[in-house]
Backbone as ProteinMPNN parsed JSONL, in Angstrom:
{"seq_chain_A": "FKTYVLTDDEFVRADINTDSDIDSIDYLLLKRICFGTYTPTNCEYGYADLNVDGKVDSIDYLLLKRSSFGTYTSSDRVITTAD", "coords_chain_A": {"N_chain_A": [[12.225, -8.841, 7.381], [9.223, -7.918, 8.763], [6.142, -9.652, 8.897], [2.709, -9.054, 8.931], [-0.269, -10.558, 9.908], [-3.665, -10.498, 9.153], [-7.079, -10.444, 10.34], [-10.268, -11.381, 8.812], [-12.022, -9.201, 9.04], [-10.699, -6.783, 9.189], [-8.366, -4.285, 8.119], [-5.13, -3.096, 7.276], [-3.589, -0.059, 6.702], [-1.142, -0.244, 5.279], [-1.327, -2.579, 3.834], [-1.149, -2.936, 0.857], [-1.606, -4.553, -1.415], [-3.747, -5.965, -0.545], [-3.764, -8.626, 0.576], [-3.998, -9.552, 3.09], [-1.632, -9.612, 4.45], [1.152, -7.735, 5.537], [3.918, -7.249, 3.887], [7.024, -7.861, 2.1], [6.159, -7.451, -0.508], [4.195, -5.452, -0.353], [5.812, -3.415, 0.568], [7.525, -3.097, -1.652], [5.618, -2.298, -3.583], [4.777, 0.165, -2.471], [7.173, 1.579, -2.604], [7.53, 1.657, -5.401], [5.261, 3.155, -6.115], [5.928, 5.599, -4.951], [8.19, 6.27, -6.48], [7.042, 6.556, -8.923], [6.837, 4.476, -10.745], [4.805, 2.712, -10.748], [1.368, 2.641, -11.14], [-1.115, 3.046, -8.936], [-4.34, 1.601, -8.036], [-7.322, 3.334, -6.938], [-8.019, 2.271, -4.452], [-5.629, 0.948, -3.676], [-3.994, 3.179, -3.512], [-5.141, 4.52, -1.343], [-4.574, 2.688, 0.738], [-1.834, 2.887, 0.694], [-1.304, 5.412, 1.601], [-0.104, 6.079, 4.332], [0.119, 7.968, 6.441], [-2.171, 9.349, 6.133], [-2.52, 11.807, 4.706], [-3.43, 12.469, 2.262], [-1.718, 12.1, 0.153], [0.743, 10.005, -1.397], [3.929, 9.522, -0.466], [7.462, 10.008, 0.249], [7.412, 10.038, 3.023], [5.398, 8.256, 3.772], [6.589, 5.946, 2.786], [8.852, 5.826, 4.448], [7.584, 5.466, 6.94], [6.466, 2.881, 6.621], [8.801, 1.422, 6.258], [10.138, 1.873, 8.711], [8.253, 0.738, 10.437], [8.358, -1.932, 9.648], [10.868, -2.634, 10.556], [10.499, -2.442, 13.216], [10.866, -0.027, 14.529], [8.966, 1.863, 14.651], [5.734, 2.404, 15.81], [2.178, 2.546, 15.756], [-0.836, 3.344, 17.281], [-3.159, 3.563, 15.831], [-2.978, 2.037, 13.56], [-4.39, -0.231, 12.683], [-7.426, -0.526, 11.095], [-10.741, -1.063, 11.466], [-13.243, -2.587, 9.451], [-15.78, -3.248, 10.028], [-18.995, -2.094, 11.027]], "CA_chain_A": [[11.043, -8.041, 7.171], [8.109, -8.405, 9.554], [4.878, -9.879, 8.204], [1.54, -8.955, 9.792], [-1.405, -11.323, 9.402], [-4.884, -9.827, 9.57], [-8.32, -11.211, 10.286], [-11.096, -11.012, 7.671], [-12.798, -7.98, 9.237], [-9.856, -5.614, 9.4], [-7.283, -4.06, 7.173], [-4.101, -2.166, 7.713], [-3.283, 0.845, 5.595], [0.032, -0.658, 4.503], [-1.597, -3.802, 3.069], [-1.466, -2.335, -0.431], [-2.152, -5.551, -2.337], [-4.904, -6.523, 0.166], [-3.684, -10.081, 0.732], [-4.044, -9.752, 4.54], [-0.268, -9.61, 4.991], [2.029, -6.621, 5.19], [5.172, -7.944, 3.65], [7.938, -7.217, 1.166], [5.428, -7.048, -1.714], [3.608, -4.146, -0.055], [6.954, -2.5, 0.654], [7.936, -2.839, -3.03], [4.574, -1.51, -4.228], [4.856, 1.531, -1.962], [8.386, 2.166, -3.177], [7.264, 1.928, -6.821], [4.315, 4.264, -6.176], [6.697, 6.812, -4.642], [9.091, 6.578, -7.601], [6.268, 6.764, -10.129], [6.966, 3.355, -11.679], [3.596, 1.899, -10.604], [0.16, 3.441, -10.979], [-2.03, 2.276, -8.076], [-5.78, 1.846, -8.086], [-7.735, 4.232, -5.849], [-7.952, 1.503, -3.214], [-4.209, 0.781, -3.337], [-3.488, 4.495, -3.127], [-5.615, 4.759, 0.024], [-3.805, 1.848, 1.652], [-0.432, 3.33, 0.683], [-1.225, 6.711, 2.282], [-0.019, 5.647, 5.731], [-0.11, 9.053, 7.399], [-3.492, 9.879, 5.791], [-2.443, 13.223, 4.355], [-3.947, 12.642, 0.913], [-0.703, 11.844, -0.868], [1.686, 8.927, -1.121], [5.249, 10.104, -0.68], [8.581, 9.396, 0.977], [7.059, 9.902, 4.44], [4.686, 6.974, 3.867], [7.612, 4.919, 2.567], [9.658, 5.759, 5.67], [6.764, 4.881, 7.997], [6.394, 1.439, 6.408], [10.144, 0.888, 6.492], [10.38, 1.876, 10.158], [7.346, -0.225, 11.042], [8.845, -3.283, 9.353], [12.043, -2.886, 11.381], [10.118, -2.356, 14.62], [11.267, 1.241, 15.139], [7.81, 2.751, 14.632], [4.44, 1.781, 16.035], [1.088, 3.495, 15.831], [-2.025, 2.698, 17.833], [-4.271, 3.613, 14.89], [-2.588, 1.342, 12.335], [-5.421, -1.156, 12.259], [-8.717, 0.125, 10.913], [-11.748, -2.11, 11.259], [-14.238, -2.26, 8.431], [-17.123, -3.551, 10.561], [-19.673, -0.944, 11.653]], "C_chain_A": [[9.901, -8.678, 7.925], [6.878, -8.588, 8.68], [3.749, -9.824, 9.227], [0.415, -9.739, 9.145], [-2.672, -10.727, 9.994], [-6.067, -10.78, 9.56], [-9.16, -10.7, 9.116], [-11.802, -9.67, 7.82], [-11.957, -6.737, 9.508], [-8.856, -5.475, 8.273], [-6.32, -3.066, 7.779], [-3.73, -1.327, 6.508], [-2.136, 0.345, 4.732], [-0.17, -1.939, 3.705], [-2.062, -3.414, 1.671], [-2.083, -3.332, -1.401], [-3.307, -6.349, -1.709], [-4.913, -8.053, 0.225], [-3.671, -10.486, 2.203], [-2.677, -9.918, 5.179], [0.399, -8.303, 4.611], [3.414, -7.224, 5.088], [5.997, -7.19, 2.607], [7.25, -6.797, -0.133], [4.797, -5.675, -1.518], [4.694, -3.071, 0.002], [7.406, -2.107, -0.757], [6.9, -1.994, -3.766], [4.614, -0.053, -3.774], [6.066, 2.259, -2.526], [8.153, 2.552, -4.641], [6.265, 3.07, -6.996], [5.051, 5.577, -5.945], [7.587, 7.239, -5.802], [8.356, 6.779, -8.923], [6.371, 5.655, -11.161], [5.791, 2.382, -11.573], [2.426, 2.841, -10.384], [-0.856, 2.634, -10.177], [-3.489, 2.552, -8.405], [-6.115, 2.822, -6.959], [-7.629, 3.541, -4.495], [-6.504, 1.338, -2.76], [-3.608, 2.099, -2.867], [-3.895, 4.825, -1.691], [-4.848, 3.95, 1.052], [-2.355, 2.304, 1.761], [-0.235, 4.665, 1.405], [-1.235, 6.479, 3.795], [-0.297, 6.752, 6.737], [-1.39, 9.836, 7.083], [-3.463, 11.393, 5.547], [-2.89, 13.487, 2.921], [-2.942, 12.437, -0.194], [0.192, 10.694, -0.425], [3.065, 9.464, -1.476], [6.291, 9.412, 0.186], [8.298, 9.244, 2.467], [6.329, 8.579, 4.667], [5.667, 5.809, 3.72], [8.457, 4.727, 3.827], [8.865, 5.131, 6.818], [6.671, 3.365, 7.849], [7.74, 0.786, 6.682], [10.424, 0.801, 7.987], [9.496, 0.871, 10.876], [7.855, -1.649, 10.834], [10.069, -3.642, 10.178], [11.761, -2.741, 12.873], [10.53, -1.072, 15.307], [10.152, 2.278, 15.108], [6.561, 1.933, 14.907], [3.394, 2.875, 16.117], [-0.155, 2.772, 16.321], [-3.191, 2.694, 16.855], [-3.942, 2.938, 13.561], [-3.693, 0.442, 11.807], [-6.754, -0.423, 12.208], [-9.731, -0.971, 10.643], [-12.765, -1.65, 10.234], [-15.647, -2.538, 8.919], [-17.704, -2.319, 11.228], [-20.256, -1.308, 12.995]], "O_chain_A": [[9.633, -9.866, 7.747], [6.604, -7.759, 7.813], [3.822, -10.473, 10.27], [0.173, -9.594, 7.947], [-2.744, -10.481, 11.198], [-6.059, -11.793, 8.86], [-8.807, -9.698, 8.493], [-12.15, -9.053, 6.813], [-12.475, -5.74, 10.012], [-8.548, -6.436, 7.569], [-6.665, -2.3, 8.678], [-3.576, -1.853, 5.405], [-2.188, 0.519, 3.514], [0.728, -2.348, 2.969], [-3.241, -3.551, 1.344], [-3.001, -2.978, -2.14], [-3.782, -7.314, -2.307], [-5.932, -8.691, -0.04], [-3.368, -11.634, 2.529], [-2.581, -10.325, 6.336], [0.233, -7.817, 3.492], [3.999, -7.653, 6.082], [5.708, -6.04, 2.277], [7.718, -5.872, -0.797], [4.856, -4.829, -2.41], [4.496, -1.951, -0.468], [7.642, -0.93, -1.031], [7.263, -1.072, -4.496], [4.499, 0.858, -4.593], [5.977, 3.433, -2.886], [8.534, 3.642, -5.068], [6.4, 3.87, -7.922], [4.826, 6.554, -6.659], [7.723, 8.43, -6.078], [8.97, 7.132, -9.93], [6.032, 5.86, -12.326], [5.783, 1.344, -12.235], [2.489, 3.734, -9.54], [-1.4, 1.65, -10.677], [-3.832, 3.589, -8.972], [-5.265, 3.102, -6.114], [-7.204, 4.146, -3.511], [-6.19, 1.562, -1.591], [-2.808, 2.126, -1.933], [-3.092, 5.346, -0.916], [-4.508, 4.46, 2.12], [-1.72, 2.127, 2.801], [0.887, 5.007, 1.778], [-2.26, 6.664, 4.451], [-0.891, 6.495, 7.784], [-1.657, 10.867, 7.7], [-4.264, 12.148, 6.101], [-2.745, 14.602, 2.42], [-3.279, 12.585, -1.369], [0.371, 10.449, 0.768], [3.338, 9.815, -2.624], [6.031, 8.364, 0.778], [8.902, 8.388, 3.113], [6.606, 7.868, 5.634], [5.58, 4.815, 4.442], [8.742, 3.597, 4.223], [9.417, 4.346, 7.589], [6.784, 2.639, 8.837], [7.802, -0.29, 7.277], [10.894, -0.227, 8.474], [9.939, 0.221, 11.823], [7.789, -2.474, 11.745], [10.295, -4.815, 10.473], [12.661, -2.894, 13.698], [10.548, -1.011, 16.536], [10.357, 3.431, 15.487], [6.358, 0.882, 14.299], [3.695, 4.004, 16.506], [-0.486, 1.697, 15.821], [-4.124, 1.909, 17.02], [-4.565, 3.241, 12.544], [-3.903, 0.369, 10.596], [-7.153, 0.225, 13.176], [-9.586, -1.727, 9.683], [-13.104, -0.469, 10.161], [-16.614, -2.108, 8.289], [-16.995, -1.584, 11.914], [-20.859, -0.462, 13.656]]}, "name": "protein", "num_of_chains": 1, "seq": "FKTYVLTDDEFVRADINTDSDIDSIDYLLLKRICFGTYTPTNCEYGYADLNVDGKVDSIDYLLLKRSSFGTYTSSDRVITTAD"}
């Protein structure tokens, strides 16, 4: 499983637990959100909505899975918080 390390001024949608790493914990949280066994905060829900369609579903789960295996990349994955 690939781990992404972020700087302090950026976040990646898939960093659900906001620890600056996208790792197996984020993958597990997204899976649990999809299956309804974890109720995310509003912030976690926003980070878990990878395709930004307003819902967290199997498509978001598949995007994170494919990204972790290197079979999916997106140029807009990183969103900076600095204005």
